[in-house]
Tab-separated table of C-alpha atoms (C1' of nucleotides) in Angstrom:
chain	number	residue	atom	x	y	z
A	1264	UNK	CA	92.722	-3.493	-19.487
A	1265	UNK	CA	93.729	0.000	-20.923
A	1266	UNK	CA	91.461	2.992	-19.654
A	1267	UNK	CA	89.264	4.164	-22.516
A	1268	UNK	CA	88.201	7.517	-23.502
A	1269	UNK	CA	85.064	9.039	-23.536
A	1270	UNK	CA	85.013	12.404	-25.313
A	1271	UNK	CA	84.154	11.031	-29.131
A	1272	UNK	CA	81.970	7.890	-27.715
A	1273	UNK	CA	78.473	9.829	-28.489
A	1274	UNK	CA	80.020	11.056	-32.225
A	1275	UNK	CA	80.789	7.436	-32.690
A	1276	UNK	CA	77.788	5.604	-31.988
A	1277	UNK	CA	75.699	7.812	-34.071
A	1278	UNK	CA	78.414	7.321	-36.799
A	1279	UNK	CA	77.865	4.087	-36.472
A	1280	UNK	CA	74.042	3.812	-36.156
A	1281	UNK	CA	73.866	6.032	-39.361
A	1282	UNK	CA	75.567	3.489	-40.841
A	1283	UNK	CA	73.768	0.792	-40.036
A	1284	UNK	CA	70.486	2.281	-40.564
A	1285	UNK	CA	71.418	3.146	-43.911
A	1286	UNK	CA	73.653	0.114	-45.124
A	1287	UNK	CA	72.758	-2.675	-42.712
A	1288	UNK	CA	74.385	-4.479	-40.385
A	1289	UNK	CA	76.811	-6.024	-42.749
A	1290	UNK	CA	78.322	-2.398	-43.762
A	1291	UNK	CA	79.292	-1.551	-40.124
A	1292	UNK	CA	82.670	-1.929	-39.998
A	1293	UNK	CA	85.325	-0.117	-37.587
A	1294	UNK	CA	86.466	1.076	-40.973
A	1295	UNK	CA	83.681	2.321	-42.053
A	1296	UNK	CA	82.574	4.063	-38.746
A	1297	UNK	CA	86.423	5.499	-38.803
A	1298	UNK	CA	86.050	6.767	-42.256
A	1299	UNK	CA	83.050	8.245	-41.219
A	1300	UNK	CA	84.119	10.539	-38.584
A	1301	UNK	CA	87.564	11.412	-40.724
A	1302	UNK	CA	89.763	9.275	-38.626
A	1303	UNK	CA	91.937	6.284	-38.703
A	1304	UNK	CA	90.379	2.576	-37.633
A	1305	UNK	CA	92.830	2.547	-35.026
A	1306	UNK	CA	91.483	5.975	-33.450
A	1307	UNK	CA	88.327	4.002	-32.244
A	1308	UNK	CA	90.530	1.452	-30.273
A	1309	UNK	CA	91.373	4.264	-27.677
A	1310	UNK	CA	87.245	4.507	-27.009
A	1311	UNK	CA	85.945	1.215	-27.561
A	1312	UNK	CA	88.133	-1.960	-26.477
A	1313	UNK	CA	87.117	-3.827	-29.814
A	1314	UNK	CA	83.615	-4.157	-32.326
A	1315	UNK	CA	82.119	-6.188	-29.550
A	1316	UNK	CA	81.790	-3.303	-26.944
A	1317	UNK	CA	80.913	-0.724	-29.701
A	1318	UNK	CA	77.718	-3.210	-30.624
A	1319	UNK	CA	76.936	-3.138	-27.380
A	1320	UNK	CA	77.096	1.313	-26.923
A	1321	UNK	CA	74.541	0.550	-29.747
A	1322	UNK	CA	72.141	-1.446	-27.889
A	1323	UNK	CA	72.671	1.262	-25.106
A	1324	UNK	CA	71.363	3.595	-27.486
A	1325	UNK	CA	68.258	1.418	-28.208
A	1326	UNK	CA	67.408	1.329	-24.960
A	1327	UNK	CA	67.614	4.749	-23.915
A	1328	UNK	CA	64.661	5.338	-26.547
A	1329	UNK	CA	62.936	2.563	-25.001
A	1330	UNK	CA	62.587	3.811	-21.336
A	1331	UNK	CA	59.234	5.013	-20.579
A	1332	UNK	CA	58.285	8.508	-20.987
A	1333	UNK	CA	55.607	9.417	-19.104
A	1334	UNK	CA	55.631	7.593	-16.323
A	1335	UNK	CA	51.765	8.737	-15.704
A	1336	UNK	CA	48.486	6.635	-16.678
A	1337	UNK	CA	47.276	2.952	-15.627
A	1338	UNK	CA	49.714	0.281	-15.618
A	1339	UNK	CA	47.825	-1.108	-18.798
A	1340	UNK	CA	48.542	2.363	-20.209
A	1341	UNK	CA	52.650	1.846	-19.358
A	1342	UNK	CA	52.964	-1.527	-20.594
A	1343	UNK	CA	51.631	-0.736	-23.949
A	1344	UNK	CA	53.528	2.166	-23.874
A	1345	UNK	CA	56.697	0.054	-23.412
A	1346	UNK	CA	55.404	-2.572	-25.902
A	1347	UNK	CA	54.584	-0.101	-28.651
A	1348	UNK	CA	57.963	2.086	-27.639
A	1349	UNK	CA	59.958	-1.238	-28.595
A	1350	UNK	CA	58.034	-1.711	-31.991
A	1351	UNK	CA	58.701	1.552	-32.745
A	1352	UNK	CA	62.633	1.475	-32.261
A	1353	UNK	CA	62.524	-1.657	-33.641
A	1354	UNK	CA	61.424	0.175	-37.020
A	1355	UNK	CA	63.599	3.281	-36.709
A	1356	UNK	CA	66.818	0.946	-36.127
A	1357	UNK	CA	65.950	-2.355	-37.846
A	1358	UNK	CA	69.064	-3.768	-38.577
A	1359	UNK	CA	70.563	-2.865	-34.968
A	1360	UNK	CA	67.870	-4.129	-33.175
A	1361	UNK	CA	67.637	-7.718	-33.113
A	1362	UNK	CA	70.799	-7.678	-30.955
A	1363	UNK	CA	69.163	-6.412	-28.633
A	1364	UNK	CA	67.484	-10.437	-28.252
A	1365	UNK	CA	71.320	-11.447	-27.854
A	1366	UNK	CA	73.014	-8.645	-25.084
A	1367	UNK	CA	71.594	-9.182	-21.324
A	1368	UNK	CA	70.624	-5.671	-20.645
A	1369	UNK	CA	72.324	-5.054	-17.269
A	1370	UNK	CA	73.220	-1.009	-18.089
A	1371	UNK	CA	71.126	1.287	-16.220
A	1372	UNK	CA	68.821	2.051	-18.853
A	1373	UNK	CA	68.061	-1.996	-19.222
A	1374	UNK	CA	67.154	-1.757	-16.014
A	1375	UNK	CA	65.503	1.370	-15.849
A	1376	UNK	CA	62.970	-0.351	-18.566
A	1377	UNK	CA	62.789	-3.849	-16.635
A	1378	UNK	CA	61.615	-1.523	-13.433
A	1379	UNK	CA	58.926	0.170	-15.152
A	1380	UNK	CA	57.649	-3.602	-16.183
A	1381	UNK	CA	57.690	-5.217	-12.695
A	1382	UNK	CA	56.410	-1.757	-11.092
A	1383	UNK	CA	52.986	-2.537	-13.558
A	1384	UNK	CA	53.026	-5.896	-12.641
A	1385	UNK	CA	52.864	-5.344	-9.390
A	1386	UNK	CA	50.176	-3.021	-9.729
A	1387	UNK	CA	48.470	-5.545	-11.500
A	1388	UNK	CA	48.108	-7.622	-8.837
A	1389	UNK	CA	50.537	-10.633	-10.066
A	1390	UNK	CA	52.282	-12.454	-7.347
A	1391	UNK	CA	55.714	-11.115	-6.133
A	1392	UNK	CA	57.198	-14.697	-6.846
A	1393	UNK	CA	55.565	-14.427	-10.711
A	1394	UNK	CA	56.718	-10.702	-11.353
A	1395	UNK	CA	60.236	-11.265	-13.214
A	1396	UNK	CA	59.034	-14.531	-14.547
A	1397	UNK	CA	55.984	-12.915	-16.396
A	1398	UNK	CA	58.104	-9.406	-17.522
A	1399	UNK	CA	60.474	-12.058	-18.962
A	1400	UNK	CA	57.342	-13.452	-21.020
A	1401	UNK	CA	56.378	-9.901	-21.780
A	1402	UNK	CA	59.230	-8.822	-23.200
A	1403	UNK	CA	60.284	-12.296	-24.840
A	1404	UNK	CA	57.319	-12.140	-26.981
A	1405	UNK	CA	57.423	-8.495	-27.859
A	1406	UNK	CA	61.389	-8.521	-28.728
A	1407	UNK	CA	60.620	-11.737	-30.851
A	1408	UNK	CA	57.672	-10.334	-32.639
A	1409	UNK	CA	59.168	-6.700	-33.466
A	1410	UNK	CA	62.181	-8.759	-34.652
A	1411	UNK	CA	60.309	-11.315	-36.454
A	1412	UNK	CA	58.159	-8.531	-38.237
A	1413	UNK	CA	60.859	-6.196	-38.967
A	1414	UNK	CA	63.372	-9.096	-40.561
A	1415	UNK	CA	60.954	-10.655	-42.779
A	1416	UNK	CA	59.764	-13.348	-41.136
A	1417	UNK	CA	56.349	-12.775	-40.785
A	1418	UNK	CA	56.108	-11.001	-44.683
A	1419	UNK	CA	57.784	-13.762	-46.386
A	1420	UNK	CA	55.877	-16.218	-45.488
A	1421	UNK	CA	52.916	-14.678	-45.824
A	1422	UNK	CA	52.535	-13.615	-49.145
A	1423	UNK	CA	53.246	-15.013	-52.811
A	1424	UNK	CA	54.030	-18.399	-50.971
A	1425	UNK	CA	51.274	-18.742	-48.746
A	1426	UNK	CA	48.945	-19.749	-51.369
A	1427	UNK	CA	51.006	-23.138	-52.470
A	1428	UNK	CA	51.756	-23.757	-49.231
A	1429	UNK	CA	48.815	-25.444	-48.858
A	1430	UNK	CA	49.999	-28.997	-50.158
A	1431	UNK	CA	49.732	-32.173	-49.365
A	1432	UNK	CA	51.075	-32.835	-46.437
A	1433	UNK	CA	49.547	-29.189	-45.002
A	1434	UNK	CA	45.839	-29.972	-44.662
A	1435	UNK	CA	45.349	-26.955	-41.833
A	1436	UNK	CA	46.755	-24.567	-44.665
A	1437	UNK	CA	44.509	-25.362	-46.864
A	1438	UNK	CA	41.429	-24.809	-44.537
A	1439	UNK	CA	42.784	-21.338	-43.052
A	1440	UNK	CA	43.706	-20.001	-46.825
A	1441	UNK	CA	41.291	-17.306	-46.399
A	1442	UNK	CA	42.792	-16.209	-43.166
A	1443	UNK	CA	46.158	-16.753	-44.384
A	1444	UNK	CA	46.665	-13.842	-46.114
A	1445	UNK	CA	47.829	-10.454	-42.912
A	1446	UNK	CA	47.668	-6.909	-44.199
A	1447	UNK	CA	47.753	-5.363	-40.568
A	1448	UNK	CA	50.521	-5.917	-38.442
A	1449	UNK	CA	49.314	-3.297	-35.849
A	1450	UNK	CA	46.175	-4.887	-35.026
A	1451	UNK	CA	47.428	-7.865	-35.011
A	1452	UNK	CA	50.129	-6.889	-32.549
A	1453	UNK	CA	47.319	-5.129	-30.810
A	1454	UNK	CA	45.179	-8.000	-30.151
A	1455	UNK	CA	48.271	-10.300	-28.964
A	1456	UNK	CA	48.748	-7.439	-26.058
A	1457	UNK	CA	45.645	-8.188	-25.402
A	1458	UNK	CA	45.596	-11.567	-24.810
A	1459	UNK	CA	49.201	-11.287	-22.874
A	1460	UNK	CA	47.166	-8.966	-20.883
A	1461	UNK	CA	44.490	-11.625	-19.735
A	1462	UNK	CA	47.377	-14.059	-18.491
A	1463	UNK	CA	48.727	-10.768	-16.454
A	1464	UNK	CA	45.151	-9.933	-15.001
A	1465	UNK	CA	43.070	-13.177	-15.569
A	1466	UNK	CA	39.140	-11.810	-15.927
B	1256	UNK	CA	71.315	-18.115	-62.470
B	1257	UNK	CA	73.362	-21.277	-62.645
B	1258	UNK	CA	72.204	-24.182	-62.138
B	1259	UNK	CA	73.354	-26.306	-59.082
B	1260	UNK	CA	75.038	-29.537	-57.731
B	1261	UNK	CA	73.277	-31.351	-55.366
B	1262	UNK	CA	75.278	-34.211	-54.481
B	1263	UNK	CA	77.152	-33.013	-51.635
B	1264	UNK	CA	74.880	-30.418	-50.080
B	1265	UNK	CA	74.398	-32.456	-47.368
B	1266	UNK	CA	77.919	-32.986	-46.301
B	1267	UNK	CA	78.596	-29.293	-47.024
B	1268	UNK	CA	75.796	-28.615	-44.143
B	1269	UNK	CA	77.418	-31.368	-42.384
B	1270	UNK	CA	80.266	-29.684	-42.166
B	1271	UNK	CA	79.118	-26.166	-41.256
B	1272	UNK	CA	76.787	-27.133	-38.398
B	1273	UNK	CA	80.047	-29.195	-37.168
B	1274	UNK	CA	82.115	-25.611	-37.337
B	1275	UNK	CA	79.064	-23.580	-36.188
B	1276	UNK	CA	78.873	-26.126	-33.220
B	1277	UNK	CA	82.036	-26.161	-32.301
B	1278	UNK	CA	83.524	-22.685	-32.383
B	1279	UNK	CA	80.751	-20.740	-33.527
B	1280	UNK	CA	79.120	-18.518	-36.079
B	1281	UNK	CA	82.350	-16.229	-36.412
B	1282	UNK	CA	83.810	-19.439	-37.290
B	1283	UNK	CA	81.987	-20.145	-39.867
B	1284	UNK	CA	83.532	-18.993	-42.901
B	1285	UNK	CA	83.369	-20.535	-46.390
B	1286	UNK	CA	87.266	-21.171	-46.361
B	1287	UNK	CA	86.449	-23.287	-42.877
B	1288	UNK	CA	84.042	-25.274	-44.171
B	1289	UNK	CA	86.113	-26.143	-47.658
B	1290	UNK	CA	89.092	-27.296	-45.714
B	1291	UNK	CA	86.864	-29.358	-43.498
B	1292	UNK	CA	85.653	-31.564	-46.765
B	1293	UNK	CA	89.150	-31.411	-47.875
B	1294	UNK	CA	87.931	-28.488	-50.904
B	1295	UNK	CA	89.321	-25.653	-52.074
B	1296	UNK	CA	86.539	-22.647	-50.561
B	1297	UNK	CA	85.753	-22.118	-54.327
B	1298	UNK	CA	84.056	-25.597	-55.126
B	1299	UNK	CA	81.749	-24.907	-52.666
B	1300	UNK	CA	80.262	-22.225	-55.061
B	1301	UNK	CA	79.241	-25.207	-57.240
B	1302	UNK	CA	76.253	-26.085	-54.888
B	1303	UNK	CA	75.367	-22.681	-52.579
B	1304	UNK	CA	74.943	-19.830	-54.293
B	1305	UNK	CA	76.816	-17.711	-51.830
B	1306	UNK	CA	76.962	-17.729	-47.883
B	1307	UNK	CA	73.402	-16.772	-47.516
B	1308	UNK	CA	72.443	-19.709	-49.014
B	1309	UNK	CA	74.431	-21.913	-47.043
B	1310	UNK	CA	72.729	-20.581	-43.913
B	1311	UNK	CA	69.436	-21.085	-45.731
B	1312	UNK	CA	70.151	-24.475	-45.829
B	1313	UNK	CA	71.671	-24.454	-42.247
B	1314	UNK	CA	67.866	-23.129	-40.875
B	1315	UNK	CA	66.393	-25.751	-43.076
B	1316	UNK	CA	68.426	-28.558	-41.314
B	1317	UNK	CA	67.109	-27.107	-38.026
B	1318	UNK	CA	63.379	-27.063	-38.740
B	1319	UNK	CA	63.824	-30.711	-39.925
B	1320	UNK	CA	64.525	-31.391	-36.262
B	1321	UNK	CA	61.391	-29.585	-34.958
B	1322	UNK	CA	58.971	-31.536	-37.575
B	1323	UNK	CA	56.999	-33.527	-34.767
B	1324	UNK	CA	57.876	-37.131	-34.083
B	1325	UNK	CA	54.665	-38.482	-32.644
B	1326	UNK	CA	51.492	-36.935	-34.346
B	1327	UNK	CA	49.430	-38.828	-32.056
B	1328	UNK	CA	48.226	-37.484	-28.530
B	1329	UNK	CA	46.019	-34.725	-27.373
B	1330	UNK	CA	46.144	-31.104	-28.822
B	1331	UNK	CA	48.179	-29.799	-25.587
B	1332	UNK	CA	50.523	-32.758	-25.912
B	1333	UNK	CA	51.284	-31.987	-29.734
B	1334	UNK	CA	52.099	-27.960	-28.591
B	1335	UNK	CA	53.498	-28.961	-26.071
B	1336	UNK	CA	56.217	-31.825	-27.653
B	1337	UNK	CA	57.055	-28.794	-30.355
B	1338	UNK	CA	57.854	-26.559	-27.978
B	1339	UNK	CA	59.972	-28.496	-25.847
B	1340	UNK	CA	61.379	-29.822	-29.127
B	1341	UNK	CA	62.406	-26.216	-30.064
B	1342	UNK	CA	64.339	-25.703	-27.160
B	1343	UNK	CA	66.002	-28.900	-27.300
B	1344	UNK	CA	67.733	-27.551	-30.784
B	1345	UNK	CA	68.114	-24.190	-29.452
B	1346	UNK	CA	70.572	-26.082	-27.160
B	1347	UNK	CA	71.927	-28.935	-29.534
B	1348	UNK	CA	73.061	-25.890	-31.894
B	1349	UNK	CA	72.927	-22.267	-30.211
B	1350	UNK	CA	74.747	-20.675	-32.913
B	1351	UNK	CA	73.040	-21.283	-35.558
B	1352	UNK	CA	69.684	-21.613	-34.094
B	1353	UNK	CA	69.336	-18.030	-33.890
B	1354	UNK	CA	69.109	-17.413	-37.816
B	1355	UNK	CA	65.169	-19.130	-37.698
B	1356	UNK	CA	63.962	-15.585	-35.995
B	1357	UNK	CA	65.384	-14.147	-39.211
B	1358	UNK	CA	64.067	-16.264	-42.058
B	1359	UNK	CA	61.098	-17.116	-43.327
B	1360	UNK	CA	60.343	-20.623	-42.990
B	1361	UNK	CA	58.886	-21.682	-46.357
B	1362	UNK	CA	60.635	-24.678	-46.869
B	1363	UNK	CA	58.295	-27.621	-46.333
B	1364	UNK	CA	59.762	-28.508	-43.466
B	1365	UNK	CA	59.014	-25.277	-41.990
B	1366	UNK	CA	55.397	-25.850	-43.312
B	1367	UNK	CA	55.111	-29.148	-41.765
B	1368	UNK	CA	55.653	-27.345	-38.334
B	1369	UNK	CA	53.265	-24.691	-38.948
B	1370	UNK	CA	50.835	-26.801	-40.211
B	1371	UNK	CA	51.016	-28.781	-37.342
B	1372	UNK	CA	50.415	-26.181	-34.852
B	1373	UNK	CA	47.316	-25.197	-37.240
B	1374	UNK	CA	46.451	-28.625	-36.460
B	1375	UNK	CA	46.412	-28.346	-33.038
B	1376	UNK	CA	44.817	-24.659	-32.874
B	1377	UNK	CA	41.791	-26.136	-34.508
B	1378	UNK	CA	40.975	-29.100	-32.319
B	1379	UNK	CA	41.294	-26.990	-29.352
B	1380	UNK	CA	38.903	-24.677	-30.923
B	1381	UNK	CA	40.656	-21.105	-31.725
B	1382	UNK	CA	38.321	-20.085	-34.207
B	1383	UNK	CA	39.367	-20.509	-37.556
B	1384	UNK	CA	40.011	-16.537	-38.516
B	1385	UNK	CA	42.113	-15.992	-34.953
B	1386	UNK	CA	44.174	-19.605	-35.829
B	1387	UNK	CA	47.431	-18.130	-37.878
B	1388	UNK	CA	47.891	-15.363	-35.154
B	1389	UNK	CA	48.150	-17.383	-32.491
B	1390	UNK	CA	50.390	-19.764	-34.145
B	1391	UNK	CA	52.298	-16.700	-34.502
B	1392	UNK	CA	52.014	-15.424	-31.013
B	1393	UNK	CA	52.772	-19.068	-29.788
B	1394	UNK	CA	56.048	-19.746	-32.144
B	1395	UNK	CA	57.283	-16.027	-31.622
B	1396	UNK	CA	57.342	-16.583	-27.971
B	1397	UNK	CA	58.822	-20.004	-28.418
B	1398	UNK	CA	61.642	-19.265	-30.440
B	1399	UNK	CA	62.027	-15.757	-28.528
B	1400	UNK	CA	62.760	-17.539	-25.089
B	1401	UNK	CA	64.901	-20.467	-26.660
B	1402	UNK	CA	66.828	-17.667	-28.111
B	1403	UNK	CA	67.145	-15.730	-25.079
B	1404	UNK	CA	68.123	-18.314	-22.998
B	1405	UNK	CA	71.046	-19.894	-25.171
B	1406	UNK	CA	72.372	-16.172	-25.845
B	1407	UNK	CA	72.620	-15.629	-22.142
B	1408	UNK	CA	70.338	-12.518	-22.400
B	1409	UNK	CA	67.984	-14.449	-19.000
B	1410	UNK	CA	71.237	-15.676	-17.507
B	1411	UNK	CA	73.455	-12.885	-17.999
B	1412	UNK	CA	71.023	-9.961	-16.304
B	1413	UNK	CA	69.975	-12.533	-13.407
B	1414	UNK	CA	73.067	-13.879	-11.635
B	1415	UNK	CA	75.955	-11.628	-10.704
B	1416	UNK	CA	74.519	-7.959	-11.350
B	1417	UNK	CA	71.139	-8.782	-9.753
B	1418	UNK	CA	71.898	-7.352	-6.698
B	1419	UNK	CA	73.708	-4.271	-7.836
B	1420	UNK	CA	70.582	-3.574	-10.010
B	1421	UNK	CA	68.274	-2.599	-6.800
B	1422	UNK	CA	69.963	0.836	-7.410
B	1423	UNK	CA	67.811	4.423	-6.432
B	1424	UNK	CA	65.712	4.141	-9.494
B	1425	UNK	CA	65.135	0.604	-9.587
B	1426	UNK	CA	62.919	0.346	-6.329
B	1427	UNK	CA	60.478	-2.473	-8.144
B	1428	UNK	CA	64.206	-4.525	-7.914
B	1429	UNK	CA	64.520	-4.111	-4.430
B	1430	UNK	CA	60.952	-4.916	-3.417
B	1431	UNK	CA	61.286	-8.239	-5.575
B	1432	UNK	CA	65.223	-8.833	-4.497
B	1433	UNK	CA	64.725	-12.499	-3.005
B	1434	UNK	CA	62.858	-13.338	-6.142
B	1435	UNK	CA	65.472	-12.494	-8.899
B	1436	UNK	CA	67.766	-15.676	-8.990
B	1437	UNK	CA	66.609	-18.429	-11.675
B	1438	UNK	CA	67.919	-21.457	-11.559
B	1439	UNK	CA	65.535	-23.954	-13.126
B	1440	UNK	CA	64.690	-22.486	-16.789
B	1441	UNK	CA	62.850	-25.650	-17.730
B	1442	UNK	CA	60.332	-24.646	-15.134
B	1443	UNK	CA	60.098	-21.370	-16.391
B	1444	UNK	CA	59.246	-22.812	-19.395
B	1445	UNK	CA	56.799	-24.823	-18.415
B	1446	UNK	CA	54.905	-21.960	-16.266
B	1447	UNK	CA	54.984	-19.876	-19.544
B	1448	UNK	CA	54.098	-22.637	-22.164
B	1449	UNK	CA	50.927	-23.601	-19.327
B	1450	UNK	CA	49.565	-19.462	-19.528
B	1451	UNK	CA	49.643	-19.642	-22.935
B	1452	UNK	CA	47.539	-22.172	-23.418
B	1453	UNK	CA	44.868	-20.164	-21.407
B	1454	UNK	CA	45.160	-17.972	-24.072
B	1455	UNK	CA	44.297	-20.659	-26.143
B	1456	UNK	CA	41.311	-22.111	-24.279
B	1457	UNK	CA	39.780	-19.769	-21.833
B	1458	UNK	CA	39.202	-21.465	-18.437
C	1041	DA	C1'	80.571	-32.858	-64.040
C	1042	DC	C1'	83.554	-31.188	-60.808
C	1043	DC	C1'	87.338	-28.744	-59.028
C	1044	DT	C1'	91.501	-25.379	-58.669
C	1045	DG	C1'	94.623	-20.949	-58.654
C	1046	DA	C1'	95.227	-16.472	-58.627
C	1047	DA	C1'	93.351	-12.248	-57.727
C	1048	DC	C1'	90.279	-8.341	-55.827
C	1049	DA	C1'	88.362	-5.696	-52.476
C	1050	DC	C1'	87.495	-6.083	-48.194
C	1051	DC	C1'	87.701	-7.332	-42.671
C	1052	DG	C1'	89.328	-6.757	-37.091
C	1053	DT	C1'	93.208	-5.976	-34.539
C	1054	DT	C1'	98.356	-5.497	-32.745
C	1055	DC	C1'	102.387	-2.910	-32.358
C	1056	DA	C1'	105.365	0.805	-32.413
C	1057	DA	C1'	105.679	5.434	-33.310
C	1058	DG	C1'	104.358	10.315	-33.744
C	1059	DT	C1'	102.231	15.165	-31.947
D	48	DA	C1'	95.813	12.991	-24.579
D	49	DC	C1'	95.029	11.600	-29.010
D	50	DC	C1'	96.031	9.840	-33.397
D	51	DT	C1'	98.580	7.413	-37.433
D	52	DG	C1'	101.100	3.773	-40.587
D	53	DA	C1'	102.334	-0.422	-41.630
D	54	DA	C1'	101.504	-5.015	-41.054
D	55	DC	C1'	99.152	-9.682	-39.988
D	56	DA	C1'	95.926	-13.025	-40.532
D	57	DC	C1'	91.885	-13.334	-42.093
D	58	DC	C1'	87.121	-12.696	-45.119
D	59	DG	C1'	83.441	-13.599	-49.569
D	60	DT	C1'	83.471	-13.845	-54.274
D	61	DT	C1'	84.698	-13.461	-59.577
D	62	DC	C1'	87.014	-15.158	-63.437
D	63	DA	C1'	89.413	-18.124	-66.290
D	64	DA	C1'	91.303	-22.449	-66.593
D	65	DG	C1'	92.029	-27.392	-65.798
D	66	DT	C1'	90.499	-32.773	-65.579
DNA sequence: ACCTGAACACCGTTCAAGT
DNA sequence: ACCTGAACACCGTTCAAGT
């Protein structure tokens, strides 16, 4: 349990961001982030204990961008702020994101953002006892959907295959076809806030 | 583009769910899952095109699982035995079960799912045009929290650091302090899968 | 039709040493 | 206080060859 350093930790994650953002997940290696910042592998070792706590600076630096700015406006107004915020990152930093579905987020900006949820909640009128259950909701479904979009799960099976998909054994398929077909993933992310919003505030 | 063996695709995936299951998805390595058959790593190359593939067929292995049993029963029962259903495999296999928020399901196994939901979405009366986003909604959400919870991202955040996290800028933690400790996910569950469906069908 | 051997260009990480 | 070099035990994958 050697102390680590902290001078070069900033220089490092963004190394290492860079290089994800531009080569994917697969291309960050400790070598690669090394190389990066003209220094040996073994340099990093002194300010990161192994890859494992250096993926997790990186979801640090996710959620720094996804603490609330303004902390103004109606709680609708902060939750969608949060929501879109997270949709947004998701975008910038595709292929770092999705960890952020697999890394509790107990560091202080984690919790900052969890706050910010459960102080609109309560605003909102939800029951103390419901608050973290329904931010966990929240924030389930908007992780899995900025994930989902931004990995290809949505696209790919929307498009060239959607049309044979209706087969045999897919009768429902075949009488949505029309519908089938998405062009607009911000409405449609739009109109799932809004539903979320009528189990928050039932009308 | 070769062409490729079939015959023992199955015991390949066998094999790697085995590895996956047992020691993980760092674990699973080509060379791992050739010695387990008793093959050198590069026969493997006669029937998966590369890794990728292999996890292809992992996912596809997984959505077999979530196909539902029992198409009989109300609309709310058939949602309701897919969810649960999901969850059960998140558990069965958490290491690989991940990979479905990150491919396409196009395989007619995943079809069979959707379709089913479809299905479901129609008989309770979603109007046809609003039926593939809420399937989307729905299954995001699904596989989101099955994720979450088999990752330790819920578990992790709610136990031990809890009550450190009612820090100075966290005062929405403090006022909701005797309501932060889970212990009974499937009820959680439940709760969520039960406000969803008033999304579904207005009350 | 199915499998192997050797090789290439990579990994993360430990240890001991160097300034 | 910070960094390096050499080494270890791994990876996925290509190519040519073997039965």
């Amino acid at each position: 349990m050697r102390k680590l350093k902290t001078s070069r930790q900033p220089e490092i994650l963004d190394a290492a961001l860079a290089i994800a953002d531009e080569r994917g997940l697969d291309a960050l290696s400790m070598r690669a982030v090394a190389e990066r910042i003209g220094v040996t592998p073994m340099a990093l070792y002194g300010y990161f204990r192994n890859k494992d706590e250096l993926l997790d600076g990186l979801v640090g630096r996710l959620l720094t961008q996804l603490a609330p700015a303004e902390p103004g406006g109606s709680w609708q107004d902060r939750l969608a702020s949060v929501a879109w915020a997270t949709r947004r990152v998701a975008k910038e930093h595709p292929a770092v994101f999705p960890l952020l579905l697999f890394r509790a987020s107990v560091t202080p900006d984690g919790v900052r953002v969890v706050d910010a949820i459960y102080q609109a909640l309560l605003e909102a009128g939800v029951p103390e006892p419901e608050v973290p259950r329904i931010e966990r909701l929240v924030s389930t479904f908007v992780l899995g959907f900025a994930v989902s979009e931004v990995n290809g799960r949505f696209s790919g099976a929307s498009n060239e295959s959607r049309t044979r998909r209706g087969g045999p054994d897919a009768p429902a398929h075949r009488v949505l076809a029309e519908h089938l077909m998405v062009d607009d993933w911000d409405a449609e992310f739009a109109a799932d806030l809004a539903d979320l919003m009528r189990i928050i505030r039932p009308v």
